[in-house]
Tab-separated table of C-alpha atoms in Angstrom:
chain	number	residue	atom	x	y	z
A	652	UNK	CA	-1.880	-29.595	-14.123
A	653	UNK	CA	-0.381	-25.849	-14.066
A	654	UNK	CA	3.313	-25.487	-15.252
A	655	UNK	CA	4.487	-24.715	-11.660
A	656	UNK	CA	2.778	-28.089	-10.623
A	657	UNK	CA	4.462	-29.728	-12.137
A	658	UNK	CA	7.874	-27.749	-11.727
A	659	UNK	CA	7.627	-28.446	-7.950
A	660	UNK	CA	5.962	-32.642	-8.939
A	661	UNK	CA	9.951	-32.958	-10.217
A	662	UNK	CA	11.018	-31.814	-6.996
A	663	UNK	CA	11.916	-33.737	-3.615
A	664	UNK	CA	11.973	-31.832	-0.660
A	665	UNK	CA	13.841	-32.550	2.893
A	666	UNK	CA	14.289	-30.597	6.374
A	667	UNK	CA	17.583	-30.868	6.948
A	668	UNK	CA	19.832	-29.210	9.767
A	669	UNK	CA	16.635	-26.345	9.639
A	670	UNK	CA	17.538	-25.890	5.965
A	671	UNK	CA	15.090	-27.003	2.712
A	672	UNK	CA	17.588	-28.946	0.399
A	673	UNK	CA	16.973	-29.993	-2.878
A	674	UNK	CA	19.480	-29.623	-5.593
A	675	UNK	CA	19.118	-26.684	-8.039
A	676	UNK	CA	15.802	-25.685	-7.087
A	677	UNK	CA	14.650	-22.349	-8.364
A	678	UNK	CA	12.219	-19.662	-6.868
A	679	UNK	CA	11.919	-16.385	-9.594
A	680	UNK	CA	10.243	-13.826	-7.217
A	681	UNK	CA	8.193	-10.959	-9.793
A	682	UNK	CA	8.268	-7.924	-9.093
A	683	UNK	CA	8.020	-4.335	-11.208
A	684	UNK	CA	10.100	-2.562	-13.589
A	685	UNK	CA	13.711	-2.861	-12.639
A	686	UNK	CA	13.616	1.228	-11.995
A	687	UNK	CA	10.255	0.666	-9.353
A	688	UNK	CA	9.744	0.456	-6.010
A	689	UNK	CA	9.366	-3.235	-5.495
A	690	UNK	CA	12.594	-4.713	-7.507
A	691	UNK	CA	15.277	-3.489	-5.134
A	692	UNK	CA	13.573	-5.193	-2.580
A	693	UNK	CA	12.735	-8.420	-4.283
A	694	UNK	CA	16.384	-8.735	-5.556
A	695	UNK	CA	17.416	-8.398	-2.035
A	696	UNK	CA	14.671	-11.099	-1.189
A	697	UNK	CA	16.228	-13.171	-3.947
A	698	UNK	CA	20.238	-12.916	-2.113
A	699	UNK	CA	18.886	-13.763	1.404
A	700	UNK	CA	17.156	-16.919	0.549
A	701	UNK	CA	19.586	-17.895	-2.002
A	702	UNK	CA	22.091	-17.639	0.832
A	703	UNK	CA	20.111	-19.206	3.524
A	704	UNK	CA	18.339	-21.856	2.279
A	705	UNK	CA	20.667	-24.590	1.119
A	706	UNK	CA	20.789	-25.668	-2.731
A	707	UNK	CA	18.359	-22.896	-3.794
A	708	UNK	CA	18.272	-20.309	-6.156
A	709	UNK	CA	16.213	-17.663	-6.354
A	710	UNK	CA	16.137	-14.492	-8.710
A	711	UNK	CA	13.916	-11.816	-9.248
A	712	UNK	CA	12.359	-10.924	-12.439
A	713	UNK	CA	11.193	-7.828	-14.103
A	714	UNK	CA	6.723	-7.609	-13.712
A	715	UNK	CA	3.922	-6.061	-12.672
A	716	UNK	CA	1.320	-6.027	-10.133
A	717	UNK	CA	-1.246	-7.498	-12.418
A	718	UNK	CA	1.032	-9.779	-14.588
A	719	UNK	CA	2.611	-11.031	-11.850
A	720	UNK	CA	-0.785	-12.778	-10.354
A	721	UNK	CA	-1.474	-14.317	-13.576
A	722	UNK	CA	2.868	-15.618	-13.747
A	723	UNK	CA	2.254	-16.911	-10.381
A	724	UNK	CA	-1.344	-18.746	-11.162
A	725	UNK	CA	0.313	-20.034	-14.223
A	726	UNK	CA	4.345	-21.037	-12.980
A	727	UNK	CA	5.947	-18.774	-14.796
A	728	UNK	CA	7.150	-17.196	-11.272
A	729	UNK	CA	6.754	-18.823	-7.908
A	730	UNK	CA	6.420	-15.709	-6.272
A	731	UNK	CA	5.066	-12.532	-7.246
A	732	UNK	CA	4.497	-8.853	-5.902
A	733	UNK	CA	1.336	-7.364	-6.298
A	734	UNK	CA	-1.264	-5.086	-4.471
A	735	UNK	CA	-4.469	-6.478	-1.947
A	736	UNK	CA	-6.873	-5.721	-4.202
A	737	UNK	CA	-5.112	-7.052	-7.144
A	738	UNK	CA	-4.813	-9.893	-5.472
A	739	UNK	CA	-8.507	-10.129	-4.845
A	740	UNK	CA	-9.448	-9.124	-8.370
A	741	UNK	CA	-7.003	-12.143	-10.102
A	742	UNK	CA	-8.067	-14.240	-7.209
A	743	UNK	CA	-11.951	-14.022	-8.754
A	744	UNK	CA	-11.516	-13.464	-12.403
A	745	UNK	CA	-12.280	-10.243	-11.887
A	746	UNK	CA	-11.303	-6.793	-13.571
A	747	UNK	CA	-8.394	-7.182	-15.648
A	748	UNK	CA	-8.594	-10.548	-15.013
A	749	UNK	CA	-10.615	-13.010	-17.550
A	750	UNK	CA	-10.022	-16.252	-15.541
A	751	UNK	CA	-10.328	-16.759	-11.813
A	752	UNK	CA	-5.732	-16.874	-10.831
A	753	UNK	CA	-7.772	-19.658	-7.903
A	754	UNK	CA	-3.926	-21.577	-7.076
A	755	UNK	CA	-2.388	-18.061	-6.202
A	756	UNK	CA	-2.161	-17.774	-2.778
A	757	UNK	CA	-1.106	-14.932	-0.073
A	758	UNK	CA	2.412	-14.835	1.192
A	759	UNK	CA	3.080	-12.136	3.321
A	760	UNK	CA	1.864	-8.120	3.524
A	761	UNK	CA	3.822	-5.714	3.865
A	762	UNK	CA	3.880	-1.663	3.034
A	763	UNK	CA	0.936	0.396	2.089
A	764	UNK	CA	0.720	2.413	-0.486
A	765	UNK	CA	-1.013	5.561	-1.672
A	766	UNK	CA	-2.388	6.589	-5.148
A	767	UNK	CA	-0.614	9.299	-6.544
A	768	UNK	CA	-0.580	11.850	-9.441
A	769	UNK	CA	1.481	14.343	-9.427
A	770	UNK	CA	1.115	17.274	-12.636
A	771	UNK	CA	2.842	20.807	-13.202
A	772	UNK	CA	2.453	23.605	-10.687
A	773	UNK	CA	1.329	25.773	-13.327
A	774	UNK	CA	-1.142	23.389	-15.043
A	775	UNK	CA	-4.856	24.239	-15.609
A	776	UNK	CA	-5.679	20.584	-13.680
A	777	UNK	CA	-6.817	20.852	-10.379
A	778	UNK	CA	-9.340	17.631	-10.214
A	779	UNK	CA	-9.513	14.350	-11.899
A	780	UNK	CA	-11.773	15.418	-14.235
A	781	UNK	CA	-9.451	18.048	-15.532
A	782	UNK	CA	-7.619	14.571	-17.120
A	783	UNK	CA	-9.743	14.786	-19.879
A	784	UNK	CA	-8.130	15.665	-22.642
A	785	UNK	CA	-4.416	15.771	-21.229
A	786	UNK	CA	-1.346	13.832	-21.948
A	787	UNK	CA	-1.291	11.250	-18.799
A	788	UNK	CA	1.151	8.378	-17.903
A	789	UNK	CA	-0.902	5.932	-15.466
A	790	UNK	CA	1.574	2.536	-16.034
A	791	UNK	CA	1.843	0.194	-18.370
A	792	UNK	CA	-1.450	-2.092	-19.383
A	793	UNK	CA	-0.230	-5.121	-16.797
A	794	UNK	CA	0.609	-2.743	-13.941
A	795	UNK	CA	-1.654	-2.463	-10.822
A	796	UNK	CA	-1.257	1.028	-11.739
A	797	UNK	CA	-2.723	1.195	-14.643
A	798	UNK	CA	-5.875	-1.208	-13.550
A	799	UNK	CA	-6.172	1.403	-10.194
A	800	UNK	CA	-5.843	4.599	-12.548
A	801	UNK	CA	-9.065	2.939	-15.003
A	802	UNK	CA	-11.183	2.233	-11.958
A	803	UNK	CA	-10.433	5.693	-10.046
A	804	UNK	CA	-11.520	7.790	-13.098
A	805	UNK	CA	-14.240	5.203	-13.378
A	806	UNK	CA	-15.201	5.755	-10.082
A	807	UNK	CA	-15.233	9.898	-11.119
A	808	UNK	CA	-16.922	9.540	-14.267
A	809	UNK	CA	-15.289	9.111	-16.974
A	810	UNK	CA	-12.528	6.554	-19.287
A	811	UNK	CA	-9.442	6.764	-20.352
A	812	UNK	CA	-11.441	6.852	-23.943
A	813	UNK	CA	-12.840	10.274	-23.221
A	814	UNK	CA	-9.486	11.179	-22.484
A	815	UNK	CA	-8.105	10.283	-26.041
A	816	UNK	CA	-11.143	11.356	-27.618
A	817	UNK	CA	-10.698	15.113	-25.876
A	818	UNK	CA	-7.070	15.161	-27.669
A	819	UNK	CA	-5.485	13.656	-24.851
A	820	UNK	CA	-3.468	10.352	-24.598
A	821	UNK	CA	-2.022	7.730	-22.522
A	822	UNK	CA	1.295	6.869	-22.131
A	823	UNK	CA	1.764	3.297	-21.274
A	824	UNK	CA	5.808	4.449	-20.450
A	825	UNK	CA	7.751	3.272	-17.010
A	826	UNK	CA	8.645	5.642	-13.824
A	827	UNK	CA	11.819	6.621	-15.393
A	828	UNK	CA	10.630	8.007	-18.856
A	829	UNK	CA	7.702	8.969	-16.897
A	830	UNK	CA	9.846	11.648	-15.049
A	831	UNK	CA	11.224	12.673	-18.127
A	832	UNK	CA	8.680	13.524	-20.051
A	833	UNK	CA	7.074	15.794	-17.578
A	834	UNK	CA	10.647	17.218	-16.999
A	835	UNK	CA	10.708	18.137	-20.745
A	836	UNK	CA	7.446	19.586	-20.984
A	837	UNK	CA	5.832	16.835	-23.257
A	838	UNK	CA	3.872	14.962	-20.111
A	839	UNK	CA	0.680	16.580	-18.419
A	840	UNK	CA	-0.010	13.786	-15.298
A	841	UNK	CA	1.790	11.368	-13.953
A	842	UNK	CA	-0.412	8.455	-11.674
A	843	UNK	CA	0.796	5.699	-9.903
A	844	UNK	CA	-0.065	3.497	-6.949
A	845	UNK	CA	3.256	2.982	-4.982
A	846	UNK	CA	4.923	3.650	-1.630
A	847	UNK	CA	5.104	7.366	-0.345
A	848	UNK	CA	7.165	9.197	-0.868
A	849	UNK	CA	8.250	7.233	-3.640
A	850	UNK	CA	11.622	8.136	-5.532
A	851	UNK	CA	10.125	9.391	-9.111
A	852	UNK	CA	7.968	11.697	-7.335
A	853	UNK	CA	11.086	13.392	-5.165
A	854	UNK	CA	13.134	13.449	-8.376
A	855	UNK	CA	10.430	14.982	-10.010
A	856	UNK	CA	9.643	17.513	-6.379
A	857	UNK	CA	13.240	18.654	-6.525
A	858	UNK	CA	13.993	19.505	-9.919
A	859	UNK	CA	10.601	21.313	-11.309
A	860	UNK	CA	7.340	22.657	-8.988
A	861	UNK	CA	4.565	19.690	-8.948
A	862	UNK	CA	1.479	19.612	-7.749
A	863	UNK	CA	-0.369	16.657	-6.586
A	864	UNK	CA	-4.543	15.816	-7.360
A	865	UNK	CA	-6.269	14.607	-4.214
A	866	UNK	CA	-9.656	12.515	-4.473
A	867	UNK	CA	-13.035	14.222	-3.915
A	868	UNK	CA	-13.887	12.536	-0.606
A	869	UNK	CA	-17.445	11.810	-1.365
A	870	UNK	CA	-15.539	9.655	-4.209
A	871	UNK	CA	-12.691	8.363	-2.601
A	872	UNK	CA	-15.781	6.461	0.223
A	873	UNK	CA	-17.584	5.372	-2.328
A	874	UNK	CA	-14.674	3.925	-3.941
A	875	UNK	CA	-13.450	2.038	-1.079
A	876	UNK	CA	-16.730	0.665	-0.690
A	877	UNK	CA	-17.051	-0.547	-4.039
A	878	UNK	CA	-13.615	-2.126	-4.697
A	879	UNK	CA	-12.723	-4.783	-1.788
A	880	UNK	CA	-8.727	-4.405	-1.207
A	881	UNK	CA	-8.922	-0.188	-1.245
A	882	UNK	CA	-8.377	1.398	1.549
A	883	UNK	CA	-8.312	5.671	2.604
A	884	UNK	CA	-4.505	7.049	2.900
A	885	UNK	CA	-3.245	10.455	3.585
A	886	UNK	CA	-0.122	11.744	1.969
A	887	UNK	CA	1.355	13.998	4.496
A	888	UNK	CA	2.540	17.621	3.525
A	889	UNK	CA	6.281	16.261	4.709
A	890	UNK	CA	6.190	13.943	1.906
A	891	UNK	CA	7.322	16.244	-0.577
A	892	UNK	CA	8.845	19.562	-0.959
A	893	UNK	CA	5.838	21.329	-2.641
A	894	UNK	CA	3.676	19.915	-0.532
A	895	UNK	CA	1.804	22.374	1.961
A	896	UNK	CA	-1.003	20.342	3.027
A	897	UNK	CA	-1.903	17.037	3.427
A	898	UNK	CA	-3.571	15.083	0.230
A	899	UNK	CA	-6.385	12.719	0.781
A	900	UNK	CA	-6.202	9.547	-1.605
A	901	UNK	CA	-6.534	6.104	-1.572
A	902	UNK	CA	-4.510	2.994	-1.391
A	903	UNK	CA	-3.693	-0.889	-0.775
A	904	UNK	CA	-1.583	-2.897	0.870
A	905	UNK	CA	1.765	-3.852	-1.215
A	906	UNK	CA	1.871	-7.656	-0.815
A	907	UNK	CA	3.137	-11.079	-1.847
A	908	UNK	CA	1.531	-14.141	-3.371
A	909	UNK	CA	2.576	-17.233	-3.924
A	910	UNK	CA	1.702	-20.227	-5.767
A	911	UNK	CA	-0.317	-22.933	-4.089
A	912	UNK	CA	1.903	-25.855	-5.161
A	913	UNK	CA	5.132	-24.168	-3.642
A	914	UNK	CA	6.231	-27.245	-0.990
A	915	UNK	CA	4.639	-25.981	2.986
A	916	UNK	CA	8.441	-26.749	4.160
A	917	UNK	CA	10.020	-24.080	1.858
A	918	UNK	CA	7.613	-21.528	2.101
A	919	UNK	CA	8.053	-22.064	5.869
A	920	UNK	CA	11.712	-20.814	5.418
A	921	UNK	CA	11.231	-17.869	3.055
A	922	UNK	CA	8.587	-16.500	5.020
A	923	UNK	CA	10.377	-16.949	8.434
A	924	UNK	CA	13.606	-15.297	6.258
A	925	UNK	CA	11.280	-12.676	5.246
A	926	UNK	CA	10.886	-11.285	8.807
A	927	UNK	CA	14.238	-12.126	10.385
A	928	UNK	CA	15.935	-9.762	7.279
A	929	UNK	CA	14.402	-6.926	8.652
A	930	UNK	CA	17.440	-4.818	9.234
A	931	UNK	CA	18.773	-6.121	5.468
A	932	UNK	CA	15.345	-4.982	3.683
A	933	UNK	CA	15.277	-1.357	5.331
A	934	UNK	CA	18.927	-1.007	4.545
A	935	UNK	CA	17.834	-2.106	0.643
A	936	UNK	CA	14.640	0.486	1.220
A	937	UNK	CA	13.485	2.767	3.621
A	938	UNK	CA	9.759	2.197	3.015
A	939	UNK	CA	10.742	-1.455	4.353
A	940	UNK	CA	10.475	0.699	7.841
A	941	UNK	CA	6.726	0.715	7.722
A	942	UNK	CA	6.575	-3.310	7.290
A	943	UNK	CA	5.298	-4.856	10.373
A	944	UNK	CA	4.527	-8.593	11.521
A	945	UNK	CA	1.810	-8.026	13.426
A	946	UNK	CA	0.118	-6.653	10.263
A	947	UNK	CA	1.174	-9.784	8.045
A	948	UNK	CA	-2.308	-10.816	7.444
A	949	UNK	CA	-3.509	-7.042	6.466
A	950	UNK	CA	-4.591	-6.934	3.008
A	951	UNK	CA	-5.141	-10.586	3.157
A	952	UNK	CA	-8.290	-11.330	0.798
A	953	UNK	CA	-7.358	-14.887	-0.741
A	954	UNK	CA	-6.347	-17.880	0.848
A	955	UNK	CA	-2.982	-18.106	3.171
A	956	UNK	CA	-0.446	-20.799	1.531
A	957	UNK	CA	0.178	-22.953	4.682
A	958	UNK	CA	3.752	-22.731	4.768
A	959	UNK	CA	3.154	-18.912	5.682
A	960	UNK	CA	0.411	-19.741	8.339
A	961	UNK	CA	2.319	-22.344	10.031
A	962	UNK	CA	5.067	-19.322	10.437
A	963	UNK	CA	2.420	-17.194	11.481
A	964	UNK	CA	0.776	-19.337	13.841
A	965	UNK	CA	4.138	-19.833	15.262
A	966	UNK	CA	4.714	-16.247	16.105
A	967	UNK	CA	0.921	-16.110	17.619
A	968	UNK	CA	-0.211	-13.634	14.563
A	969	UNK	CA	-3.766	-13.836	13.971
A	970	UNK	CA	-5.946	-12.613	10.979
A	971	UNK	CA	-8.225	-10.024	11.379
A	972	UNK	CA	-11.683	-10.866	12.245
C-alpha cells in the first residue's frame, strides 16, 4: 500500500449539507517553481477549496511537471500539475520514468501550451541544430521542460551531450534566473514548454530584442506522431513584441492528475469547484481564459478518477472518441 493509501485509509468521509467533511484533512496540490506559470493558479486552487469544502485544507507546493506524477503516484501530493504527455509517459514507465506512476489518475485539462525558445536577436542560431555547442537553459532535470527539450532535439538529431561536448552547457536554472542570464549576456537559449505568451518571455521581449526558433515542420509531424500527448501549436506574431510572423511549434495540454485513492465524494467537489471558479482563476491568470469544459477530457491519455467523471457525466461532457 502507497503512502497516500493509506493517508486517505485514516480518513472518514461524509456528504454533508453538499459539503465533504472530515476533520483536518489535507490536499497539497503540486505545481512548478513558485516564479512559473502553474503556481499562481494552484495557490488560488488551494484558497477556493480550502474555503468551500468544509474542514479541509489544501496548499500548494513547489514541483514540476515530471516530479509531480511520480509525488502523486507515490502520496507525497494528492494532486499534481503536469503536461498530457507527461502524464502518459509516468502513466507507462516510460521516458523519464523507470516505473509505470499506474494509481495516478486524470483530473481535469485545462490550457495548452506551446514549446518555446526564445535566444538573442543578434545570435548566430537560427535552427535547433545551431544548439550545439551553446549555453542553453531547458528546465530543471524533473521539469516537463526539460524531458520535452531532450526528446525535441532527439527528434532533430542530436543530445544534450553533443551540446556539452561542442563547448556548450546546460543550465538546469528556473524562469527567473533564466531571464537573467540572457539579460546579462551569459545565456545563449532559453526553452520551455508553458502557456503563450508566458511572462519570462514578455519580460525578456520588452527589455532586450529576442528571437524565437520554430520547428522544421517535416520534424515537428514526425514528432507528434512519435510521442502520444504532442500536439502542433502556432505562436501567433501578437504574442510578442519582436514577433513578425507566426512560429510553428509544438505543444500539450497543461493538465491535472490525481491520485487514485483520493475519496470519489471529494474529488466530486474539487472538480465541480474547479469549473464554477472560473471568473476567480482568470482574475489569478489570464491564460485561465483559454480553459474550457467542454474540452475537460482533451489531453486525457490515462484513466479518469471517478469523482471527476461523475462531474463530467453530470454536465453531459463526453471524451473524445
Amino acid at each position: 500500500m502507497n503512502r497516500s493509501v493509506k493517508f486517505w485509509g485514516a480518513c472518514a468521509f461524509s456528504l454533508v449539507m453538499g459539503s465533504v467533511v472530515q476533520a483536518e484533512t489535507y490536499v497539497r496540490i503540486a505545481a512548478s517553481s513558485t516564479g512559473g506559470s502553474w503556481y499562481p493558479l494552484a495557490a488560488k486552487m488551494a484558497e477556493i477549496f480550502s474555503t468551500n469544502i468544509e474542514g479541509l485544507s489544501a496548499t500548494a507546493v513547489p514541483g514540476g511537471g515530471v516530479s509531480n506524477v511520480s509525488d502523486v503516484q507515490d502520496g507525497e501530493v494528492e494532486i499534481g500539475w503536469t503536461f498530457a504527455h507527461t502524464a502518459y509517459s509516468g502513466y507507462k514507465g516510460e521516458g523519464p520514468f523507470q516505473n509505470a506512476n499506474e494509481d495516478v489518475r486524470f483530473l481535469a485539462a485545462l490550457f495548452p501550451a506551446g514549446f518555446q525558445i526564445a535566444v538573442p536577436a543578434s545570435s548566430d542560431i537560427h535552427t535547433l541544430k545551431d544548439l550545439i555547442g551553446k549555453r542553453v537553459s531547458p528546465g530543471k532535470p524533473q521539469w516537463s521542460s526539460y524531458d520535452s527539450f531532450q526528446q525535441i532535439i532527439g527528434e532533430t538529431g542530436f543530445t544534450v551531450e553533443d551540446i556539452k561536448a561542442a563547448g556548450g552547457g546546460i543550465n538546469h536554472v528556473d524562469y527567473s534566473d533564466s531571464v537573467a542570464l540572457m539579460k546579462d549576456g551569459n545565456l545563449d537559449a532559453f526553452a520551455t514548454i508553458t502557456n503563450v505568451p508566458q511572462a519570462s518571455f514578455l519580460e525578456l521581449d520588452q527589455t532586450m530584442d529576442i528571437r524565437f526558433l520554430p520547428i522544421d515542420p517535416e520534424v515537428r509531424d514526425r514528432f507528434i506522431a512519435n510521442n502520444p500527448g504532442y500536439v502542433p501549436v502556432t505562436i501567433p506574431a501578437s504574442a510578442y513584441q519582436d514577433l513578425d510572423a507566426d512560429i510553428e511549434t509544438v505543444g500539450a495540454r497543461t493538465i491535472l492528475v490525481v491520485n487514485a485513492s483520493v475519496p470519489d465524494d471529494l474529488v466530486y467537489e474539487m472538480t465541480r469547484l474547479l469549473w464554477e471558479s472560473h471568473g476567480d482563476l482568470l482574475a489569478t491568470k489570464s491564460t485561465w481564459a483559454d480553459v474550457s469544459l467542454p474540452e475537460a477530457y482533451s489531453g486525457a491519455a490515462i484513466p479518469v478518477h471517478p469523482g471527476a467523471k461523475r462531474y463530467y457525466d453530470e454536465m453531459g461532457v463526453k471524451a473524445a472518441e
